XYZ file of C-alpha atoms in Angstrom:
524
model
C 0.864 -10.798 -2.652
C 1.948 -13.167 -0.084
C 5.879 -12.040 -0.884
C 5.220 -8.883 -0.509
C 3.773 -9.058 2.921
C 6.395 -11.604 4.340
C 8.925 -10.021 3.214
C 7.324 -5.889 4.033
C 7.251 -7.810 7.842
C 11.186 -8.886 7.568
C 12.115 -5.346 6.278
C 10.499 -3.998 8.787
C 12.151 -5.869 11.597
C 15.278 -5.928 10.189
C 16.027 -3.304 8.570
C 13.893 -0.543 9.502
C 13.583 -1.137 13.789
C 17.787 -1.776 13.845
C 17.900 1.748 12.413
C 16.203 3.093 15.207
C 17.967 4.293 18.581
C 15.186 3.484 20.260
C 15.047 -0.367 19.541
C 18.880 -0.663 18.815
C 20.041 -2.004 21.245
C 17.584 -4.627 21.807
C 17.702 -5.515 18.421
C 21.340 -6.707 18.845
C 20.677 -8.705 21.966
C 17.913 -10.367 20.599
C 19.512 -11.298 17.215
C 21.822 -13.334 18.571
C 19.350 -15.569 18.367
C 17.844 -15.272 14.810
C 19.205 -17.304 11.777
C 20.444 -13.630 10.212
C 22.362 -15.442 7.099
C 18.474 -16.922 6.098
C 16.745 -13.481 7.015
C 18.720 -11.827 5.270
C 18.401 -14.281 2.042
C 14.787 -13.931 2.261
C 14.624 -9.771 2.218
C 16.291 -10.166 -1.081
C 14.750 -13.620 -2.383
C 10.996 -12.714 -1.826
C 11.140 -9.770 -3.807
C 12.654 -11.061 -6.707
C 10.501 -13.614 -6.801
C 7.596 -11.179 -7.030
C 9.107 -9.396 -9.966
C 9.471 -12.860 -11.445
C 5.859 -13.756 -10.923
C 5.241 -10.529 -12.299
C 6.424 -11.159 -15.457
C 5.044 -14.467 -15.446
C 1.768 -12.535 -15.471
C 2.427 -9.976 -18.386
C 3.913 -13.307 -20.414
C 0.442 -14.980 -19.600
C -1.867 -12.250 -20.601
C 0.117 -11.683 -23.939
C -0.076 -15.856 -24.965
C -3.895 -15.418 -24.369
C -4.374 -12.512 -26.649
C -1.699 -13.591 -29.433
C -2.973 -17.729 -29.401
C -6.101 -17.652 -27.573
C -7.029 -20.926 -29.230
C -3.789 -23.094 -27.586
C -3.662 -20.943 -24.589
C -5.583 -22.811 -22.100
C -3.967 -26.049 -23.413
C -0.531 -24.682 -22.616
C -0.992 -23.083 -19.697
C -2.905 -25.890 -17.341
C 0.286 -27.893 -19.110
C 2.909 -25.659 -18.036
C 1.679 -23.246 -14.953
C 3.847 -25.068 -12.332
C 6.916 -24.999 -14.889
C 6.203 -21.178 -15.064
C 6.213 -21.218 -11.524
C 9.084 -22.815 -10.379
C 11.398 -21.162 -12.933
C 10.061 -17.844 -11.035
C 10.917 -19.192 -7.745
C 14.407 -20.853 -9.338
C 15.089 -17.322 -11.008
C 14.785 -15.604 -7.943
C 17.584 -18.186 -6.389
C 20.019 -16.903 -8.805
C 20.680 -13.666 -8.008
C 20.125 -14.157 -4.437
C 21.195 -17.870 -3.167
C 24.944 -16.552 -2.301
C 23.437 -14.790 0.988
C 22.480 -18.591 1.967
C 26.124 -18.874 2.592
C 27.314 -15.034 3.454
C 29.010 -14.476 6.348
C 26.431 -12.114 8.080
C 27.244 -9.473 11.139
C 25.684 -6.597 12.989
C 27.400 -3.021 12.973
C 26.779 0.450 13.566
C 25.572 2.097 10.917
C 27.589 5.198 11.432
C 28.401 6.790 14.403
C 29.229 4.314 17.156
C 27.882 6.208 19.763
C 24.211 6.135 18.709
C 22.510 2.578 18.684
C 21.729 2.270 15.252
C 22.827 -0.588 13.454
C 22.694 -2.471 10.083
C 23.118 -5.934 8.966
C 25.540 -6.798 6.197
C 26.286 -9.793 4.560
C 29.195 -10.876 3.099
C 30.248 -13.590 0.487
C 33.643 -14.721 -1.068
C 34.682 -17.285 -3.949
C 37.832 -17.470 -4.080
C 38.778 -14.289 -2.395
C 36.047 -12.212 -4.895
C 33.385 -10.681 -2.979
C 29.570 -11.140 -4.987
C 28.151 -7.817 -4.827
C 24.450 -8.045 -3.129
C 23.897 -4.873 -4.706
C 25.554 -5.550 -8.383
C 22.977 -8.877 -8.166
C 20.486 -6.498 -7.779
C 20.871 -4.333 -10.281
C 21.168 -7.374 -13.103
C 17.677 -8.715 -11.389
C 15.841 -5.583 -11.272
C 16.691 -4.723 -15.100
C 15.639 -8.005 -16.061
C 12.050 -7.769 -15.015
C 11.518 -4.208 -15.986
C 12.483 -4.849 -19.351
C 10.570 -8.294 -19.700
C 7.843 -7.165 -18.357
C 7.834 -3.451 -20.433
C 8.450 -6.039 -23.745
C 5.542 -8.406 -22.799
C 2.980 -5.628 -22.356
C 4.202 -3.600 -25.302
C 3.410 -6.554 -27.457
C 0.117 -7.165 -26.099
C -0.960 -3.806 -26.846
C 0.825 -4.134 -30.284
C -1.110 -6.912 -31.333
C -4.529 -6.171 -29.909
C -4.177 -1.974 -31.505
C -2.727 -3.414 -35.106
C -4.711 -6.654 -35.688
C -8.379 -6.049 -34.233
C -8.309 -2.311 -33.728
C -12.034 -2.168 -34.304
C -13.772 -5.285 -33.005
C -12.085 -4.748 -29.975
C -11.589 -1.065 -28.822
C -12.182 -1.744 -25.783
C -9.894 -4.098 -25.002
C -7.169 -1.666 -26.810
C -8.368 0.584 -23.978
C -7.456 -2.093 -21.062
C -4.433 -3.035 -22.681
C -3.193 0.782 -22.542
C -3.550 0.733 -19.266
C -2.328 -3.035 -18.746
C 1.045 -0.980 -20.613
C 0.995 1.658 -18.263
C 0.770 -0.155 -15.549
C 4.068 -1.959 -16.525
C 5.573 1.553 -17.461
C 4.772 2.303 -13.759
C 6.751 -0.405 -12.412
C 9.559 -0.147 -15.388
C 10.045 3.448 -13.785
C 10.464 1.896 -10.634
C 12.388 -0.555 -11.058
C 14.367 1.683 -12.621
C 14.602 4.153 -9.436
C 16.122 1.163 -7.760
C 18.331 0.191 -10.440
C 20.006 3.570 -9.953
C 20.218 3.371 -6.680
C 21.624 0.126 -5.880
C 24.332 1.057 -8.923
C 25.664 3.813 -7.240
C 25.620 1.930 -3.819
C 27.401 -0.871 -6.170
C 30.168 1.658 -7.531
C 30.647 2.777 -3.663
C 31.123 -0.422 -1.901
C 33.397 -1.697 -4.934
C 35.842 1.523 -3.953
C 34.865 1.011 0.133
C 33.822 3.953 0.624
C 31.652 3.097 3.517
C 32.223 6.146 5.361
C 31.348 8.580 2.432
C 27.900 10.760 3.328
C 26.627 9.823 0.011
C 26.750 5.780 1.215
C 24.594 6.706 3.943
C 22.356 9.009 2.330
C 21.495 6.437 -0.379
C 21.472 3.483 2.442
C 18.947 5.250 4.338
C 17.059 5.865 1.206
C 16.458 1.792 0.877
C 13.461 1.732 3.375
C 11.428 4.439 1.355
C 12.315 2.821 -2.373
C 11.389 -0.784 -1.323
C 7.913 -0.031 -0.372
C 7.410 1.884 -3.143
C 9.048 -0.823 -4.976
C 6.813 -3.260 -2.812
C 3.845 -1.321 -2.800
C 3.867 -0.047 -6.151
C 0.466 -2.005 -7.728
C -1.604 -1.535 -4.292
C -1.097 2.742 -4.799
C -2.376 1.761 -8.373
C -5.486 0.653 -7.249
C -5.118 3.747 -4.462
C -5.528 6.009 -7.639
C -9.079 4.851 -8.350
C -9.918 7.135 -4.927
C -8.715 10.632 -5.983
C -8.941 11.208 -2.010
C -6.589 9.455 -1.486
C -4.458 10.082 -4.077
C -4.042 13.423 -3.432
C -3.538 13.054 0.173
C -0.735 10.277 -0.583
C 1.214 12.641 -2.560
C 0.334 15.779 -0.709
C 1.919 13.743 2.594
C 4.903 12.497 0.532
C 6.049 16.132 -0.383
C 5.244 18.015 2.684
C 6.190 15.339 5.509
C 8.718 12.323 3.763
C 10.476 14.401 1.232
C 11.733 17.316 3.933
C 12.835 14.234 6.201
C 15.096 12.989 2.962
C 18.648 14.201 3.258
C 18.348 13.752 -0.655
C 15.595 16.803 -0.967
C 15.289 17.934 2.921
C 18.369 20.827 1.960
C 15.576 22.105 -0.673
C 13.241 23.065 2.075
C 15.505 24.503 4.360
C 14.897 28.129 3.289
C 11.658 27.919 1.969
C 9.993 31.178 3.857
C 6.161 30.334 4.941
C 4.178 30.713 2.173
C 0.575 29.454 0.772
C 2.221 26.563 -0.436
C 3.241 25.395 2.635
C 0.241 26.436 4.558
C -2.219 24.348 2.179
C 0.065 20.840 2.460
C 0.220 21.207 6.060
C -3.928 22.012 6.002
C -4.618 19.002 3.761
C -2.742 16.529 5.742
C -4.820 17.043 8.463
C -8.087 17.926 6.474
C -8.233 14.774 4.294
C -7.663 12.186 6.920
C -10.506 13.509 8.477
C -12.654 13.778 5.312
C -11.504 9.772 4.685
C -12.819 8.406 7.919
C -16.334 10.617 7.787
C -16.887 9.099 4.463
C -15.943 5.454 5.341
C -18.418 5.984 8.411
C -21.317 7.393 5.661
C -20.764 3.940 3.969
C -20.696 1.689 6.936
C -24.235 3.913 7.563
C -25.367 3.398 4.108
C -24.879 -0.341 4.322
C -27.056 -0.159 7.800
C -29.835 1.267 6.463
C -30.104 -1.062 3.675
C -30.398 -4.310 5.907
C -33.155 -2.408 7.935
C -34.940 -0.633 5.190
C -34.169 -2.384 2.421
C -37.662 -0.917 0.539
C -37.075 2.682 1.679
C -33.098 2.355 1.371
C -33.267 4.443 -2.136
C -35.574 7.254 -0.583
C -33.916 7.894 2.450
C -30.523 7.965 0.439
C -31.991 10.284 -2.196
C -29.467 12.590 -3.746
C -29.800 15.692 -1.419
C -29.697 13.638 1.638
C -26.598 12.206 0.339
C -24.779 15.364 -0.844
C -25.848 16.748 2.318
C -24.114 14.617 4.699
C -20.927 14.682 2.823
C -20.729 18.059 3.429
C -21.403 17.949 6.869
C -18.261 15.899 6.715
C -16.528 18.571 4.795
C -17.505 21.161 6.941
C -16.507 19.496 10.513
C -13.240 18.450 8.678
C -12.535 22.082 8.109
C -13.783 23.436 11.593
C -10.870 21.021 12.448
C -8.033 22.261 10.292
C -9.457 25.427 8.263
C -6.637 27.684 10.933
C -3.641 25.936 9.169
C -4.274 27.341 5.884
C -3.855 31.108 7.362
C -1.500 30.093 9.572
C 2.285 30.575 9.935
C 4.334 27.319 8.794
C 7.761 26.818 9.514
C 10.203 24.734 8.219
C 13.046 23.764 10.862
C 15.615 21.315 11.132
C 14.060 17.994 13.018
C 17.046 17.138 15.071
C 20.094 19.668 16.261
C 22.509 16.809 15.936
C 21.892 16.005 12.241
C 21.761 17.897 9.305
C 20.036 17.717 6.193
C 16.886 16.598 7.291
C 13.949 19.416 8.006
C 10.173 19.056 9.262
C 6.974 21.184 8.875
C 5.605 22.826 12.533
C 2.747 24.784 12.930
C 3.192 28.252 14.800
C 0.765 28.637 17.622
C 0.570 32.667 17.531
C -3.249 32.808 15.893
C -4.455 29.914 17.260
C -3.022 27.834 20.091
C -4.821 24.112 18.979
C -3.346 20.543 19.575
C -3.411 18.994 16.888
C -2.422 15.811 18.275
C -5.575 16.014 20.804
C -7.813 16.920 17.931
C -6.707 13.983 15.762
C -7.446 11.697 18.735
C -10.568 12.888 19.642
C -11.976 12.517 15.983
C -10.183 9.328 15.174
C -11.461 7.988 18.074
C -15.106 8.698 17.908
C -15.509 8.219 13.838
C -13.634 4.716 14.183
C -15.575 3.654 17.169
C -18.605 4.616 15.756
C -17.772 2.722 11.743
C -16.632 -0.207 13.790
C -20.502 -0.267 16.138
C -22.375 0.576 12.789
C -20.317 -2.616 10.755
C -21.006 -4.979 14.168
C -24.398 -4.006 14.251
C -25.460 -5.264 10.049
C -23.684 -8.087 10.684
C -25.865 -9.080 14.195
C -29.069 -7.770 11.626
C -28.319 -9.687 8.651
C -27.600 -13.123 10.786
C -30.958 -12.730 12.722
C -32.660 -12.029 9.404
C -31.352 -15.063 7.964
C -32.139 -17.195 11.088
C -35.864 -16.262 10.762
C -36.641 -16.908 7.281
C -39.007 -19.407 6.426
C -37.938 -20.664 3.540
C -33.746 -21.678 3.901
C -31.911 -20.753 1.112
C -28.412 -22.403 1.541
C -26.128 -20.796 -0.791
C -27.833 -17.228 -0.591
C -27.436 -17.123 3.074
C -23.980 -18.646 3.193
C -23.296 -15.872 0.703
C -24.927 -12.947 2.411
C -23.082 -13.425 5.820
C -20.125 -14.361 4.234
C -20.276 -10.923 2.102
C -21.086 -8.975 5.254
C -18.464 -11.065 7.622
C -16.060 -9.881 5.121
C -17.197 -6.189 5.079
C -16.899 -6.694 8.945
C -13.247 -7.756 8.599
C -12.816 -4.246 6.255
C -13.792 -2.320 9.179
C -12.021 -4.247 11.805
C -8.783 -3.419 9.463
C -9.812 0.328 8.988
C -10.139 0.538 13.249
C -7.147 -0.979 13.912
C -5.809 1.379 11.871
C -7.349 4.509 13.030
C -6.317 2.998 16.837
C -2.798 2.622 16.326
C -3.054 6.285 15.100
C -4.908 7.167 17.791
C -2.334 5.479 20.351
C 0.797 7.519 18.292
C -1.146 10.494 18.223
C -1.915 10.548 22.357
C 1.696 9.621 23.133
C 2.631 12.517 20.921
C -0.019 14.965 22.705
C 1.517 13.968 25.797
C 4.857 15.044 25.098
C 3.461 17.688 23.343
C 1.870 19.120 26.555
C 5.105 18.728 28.274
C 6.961 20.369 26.060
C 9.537 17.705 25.172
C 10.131 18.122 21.721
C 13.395 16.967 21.800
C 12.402 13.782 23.508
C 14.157 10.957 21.559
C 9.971 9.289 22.046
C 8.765 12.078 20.181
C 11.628 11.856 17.202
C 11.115 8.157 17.123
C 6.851 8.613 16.698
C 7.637 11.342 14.472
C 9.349 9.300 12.125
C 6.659 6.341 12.172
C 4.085 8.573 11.157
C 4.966 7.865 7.512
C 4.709 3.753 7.731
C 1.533 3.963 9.462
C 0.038 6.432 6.745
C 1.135 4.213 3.946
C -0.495 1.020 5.957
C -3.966 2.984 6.164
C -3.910 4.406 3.020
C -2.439 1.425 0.967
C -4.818 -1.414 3.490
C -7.930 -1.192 1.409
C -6.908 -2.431 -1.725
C -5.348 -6.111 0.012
C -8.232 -6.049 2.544
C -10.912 -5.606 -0.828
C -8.784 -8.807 -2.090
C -8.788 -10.601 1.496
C -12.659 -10.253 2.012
C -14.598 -11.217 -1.116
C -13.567 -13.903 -3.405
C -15.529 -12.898 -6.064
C -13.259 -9.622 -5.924
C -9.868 -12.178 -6.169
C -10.983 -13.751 -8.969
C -12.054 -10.849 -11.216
C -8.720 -9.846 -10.361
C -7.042 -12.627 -10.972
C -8.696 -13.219 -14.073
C -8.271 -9.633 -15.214
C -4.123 -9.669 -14.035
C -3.629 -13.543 -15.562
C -5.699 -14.113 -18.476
C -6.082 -10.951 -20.339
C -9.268 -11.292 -22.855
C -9.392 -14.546 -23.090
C -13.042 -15.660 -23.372
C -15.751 -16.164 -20.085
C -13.331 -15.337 -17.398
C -16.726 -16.582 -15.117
C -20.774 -16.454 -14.817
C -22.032 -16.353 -11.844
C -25.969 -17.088 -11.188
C -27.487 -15.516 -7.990
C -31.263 -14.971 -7.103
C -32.660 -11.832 -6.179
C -35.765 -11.172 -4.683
C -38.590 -9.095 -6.947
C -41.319 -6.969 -5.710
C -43.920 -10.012 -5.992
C -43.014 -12.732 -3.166
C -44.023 -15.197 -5.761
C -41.925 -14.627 -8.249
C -37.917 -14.456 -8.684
C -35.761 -12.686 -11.084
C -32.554 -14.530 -12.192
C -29.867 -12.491 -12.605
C -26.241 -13.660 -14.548
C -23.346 -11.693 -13.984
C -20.572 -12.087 -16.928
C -17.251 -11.208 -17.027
C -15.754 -11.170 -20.218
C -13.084 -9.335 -21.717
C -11.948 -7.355 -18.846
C -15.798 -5.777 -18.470
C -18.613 -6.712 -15.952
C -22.251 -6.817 -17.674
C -24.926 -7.822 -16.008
C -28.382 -9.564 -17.878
């Protein structure tokens, strides 16, 4: 994890803001001072590292299901062997860029501040291809890691295919989780071989170059973010929204698939992805506010916490949140949706606007109002269990060490959850009034309002693909199920863990094991 986020913070810097008119120019002052040769290295190095480490993984879980007897032996032998062959592996495809001979340029038309970085590195008067590396890197891992997987499931479906159907179960999904990244590593594959074939015949000034070089920012964090919008599928919510967004706002922006949209007449089909976009965001943060709630109630009525959460009450209040989510956005759905070119001096990419003729709303207002309110209130309910549960634990009588370390440290991390969803739902909040401003002054053309425009997409992926890291960040029993799950397969106890809970006599306790084992969490 920690490659992907050092490296999704270079990207973003230097790739990403260059690209932008707005920062442009500041970018190239600035980067006079920046090591660009070793940034540059690293944007390349720290991902292939990752893919590495990934296949270190699917090799790992497939030695613990095929010699479960000599795997622990082997691996606390060799683990740091593993590890540094990942890291070394990752040097060899990338360690030329140490040496490259780095510049900043425009990316097309000199006029407009927008600039790339490009590295370049001869032996001998041969250029190494960055993007030829990549493409021998990429395929590597895929098919390692599809090979490693496919045997696990092999071996576990063919040799115990009774005794453990369950685990047959986990390992299908173990495979199609490495199908998943297969196909995208195969996406980039693709693309960095056609980039390969253009820069071989310099043919930097072809459309297609830029097309596909613009294309780079969306494939890496899908290539990045790939296993976190994995774990996003668990929440059909926000599933749906994810790929609702991705068609109706990132794909018209594409000059890939933006032409497809161009004459695309209003229809139902564009009026429900341009409802949804605004009607599950606002179903997301009422139900993460029901939960902070929830959570309250249980610290200060901790005997009545199952009646006053009874089924109906429940139900009830999530459609409350339903129903104020579509007094917010039910207008779109009935509404005229037009699909028109997002800037008059390029072509090929298209946005979704909302005509005003039934009903003249702000959206931008309305998001800020709501986002405002539901955060402020999730982030007040969160404070307010943690300032419960610490003065709960102060008073008791009898000090129980361990249980109160783990309590606070449970609901300090639940805390930290919350903080991440706010500051989330503020920096949306700050995009959305800046965009309600301009909005109101009618400056669509505004090279502000292009620039927010087109940062809508990274800050959707950050909220909707935050939870999963911040779940891993704030519990540790949550990092090492999943660590134990990701590294070691079935083999054995992954852990037992012995708490205390309190039983309805004051005299009495009820011990309580939780086991992992075998992927599955039973608790006796």
């Amino acid at each position: 994890m920690i490659p992907d986020i050092s490296c999704a913070i270079l990207f973003y810097f230097f790739f990403k803001v260059p690209l932008c008119p707005e920062f442009g120019d500041a970018f190239k002052k600035l980067s006079r001072t920046y090591p660009l040769a070793l940034i540059e290295f690293l944007m390349y190095y720290l991902p292939a590292v990752r893919g590495y480490l990934v296949v270190l993984t699917s090799f790992n879980r497939m030695t613990a299901i095929i010699w479960p007897h000599k795997y622990s032996t082997w691996w606390n032998r060799y683990l740091n062997c593993g590890l540094i062959a990942a890291f070394f592996a990752g040097l060899c495809s990338t360690w030329q860029l140490i040496f490259s001979k780095t510049s900043i340029v425009h990316f097309n038309d000199p006029r407009i501040p927008s600039y790339a970085i490009t590295a370049i590195f001869k032996i001998n008067g041969v250029e190494i291809s960055n993007a030829l590396s990549n493409v021998i890197q990429c395929s590597v891992v895929a098919v390692l890691g599809l090979v490693f997987n496919g045997v696990s499931l092999f071996y576990v479906s063919k040799k115990t295919p009774v005794l453990t159907s369950r685990k047959q179960k986990v390992e299908i999904a173990f495979l199609l989780v490495s199908i998943f990244d297969f196909v995208v590593e195969l996406v980039y594959i693709i693309h960095q071989g056609i980039m390969f074939k253009l820069v071989s015949e310099r043919r930097f000034l072809d459309p297609l170059f830029d097309v596909l070089y613009l294309q780079i920012p969306w494939i890496y964090d899908l290539n990045s973010f790939a296993r976190p919008f994995l774990l996003v599928i668990i929440c059909r919510q926000d599933l749906t929204f994810y790929v609702n967004f991705t068609i109706s706002y990132k794909a018209p922006l594409t000059p890939l698939i933006g032409p497809m949209f161009a004459d695309l007449p209003s229809s139902f089909f564009l009026q429900f992805m341009y409802f949804y976009n605004y009607f599950a965001p606002y179903v997301r943060s009422g139900l993460v506010m029901l939960t902070a709630a929830n959570r309250l109630t249980a610290l200060l009525y901790p005997s009545k916490h199952e009646r006053i959460w009874r089924p109906w009450v429940f139900w009830s209040l999530v459609t409350i949140v339903v129903i104020v989510a579509l007094l917010l956005s039910w207008f779109y759905i009935i509404s005229e949706i037009i699909v028109i070119p997002f800037s008059p001096k390029q072509t090929g990419n298209y946005a979704l606007i909302y005509g005003f003729d039934l009903f003249p709303v702000n959206s931008a207002l309305n998001m800020v109002i709501y986002s405002t309110i539901v955060g402020g209130t999730s982030l007040i309910i969160n404070l307010t269990s943690l300032f419960i549960l610490m003065k709960q634990n102060s008073a008791r009588a009898v000090t129980q060490k361990d249980t109160k370390q783990y309590f606070r440290k449970s609901e300090i991390g639940l805390c930290i959850v919350s903080l991440g969803d706010f500051s989330f739902e503020l920096l949306m909040v700050i995009f959305q009034e800046i965009m309600n401003v301009l909005m109101l002054e009618a400056k669509y053309n505004d090279p502000l309002f292009d620039t927010i425009y087109l940062q809508m997409p990274w800050m959707t992926d950050l909220a909707i693909l935050s939870r999963p890291f911040l779940l891993l960040f704030m519990s540790k029993q949550v990092r090492i199920v999943f660590g134990k799950a990701v590294f070691c397969g079935h083999h054995g106890s992954f852990m037992e863990v012995t708490t205390t809970t309190a039983s309805k006599m004051p005299t009495k306790t009820a011990g309580t094991r939780i086991v992992i084992s075998n992927g599955l969490v039973t608790i006796r």
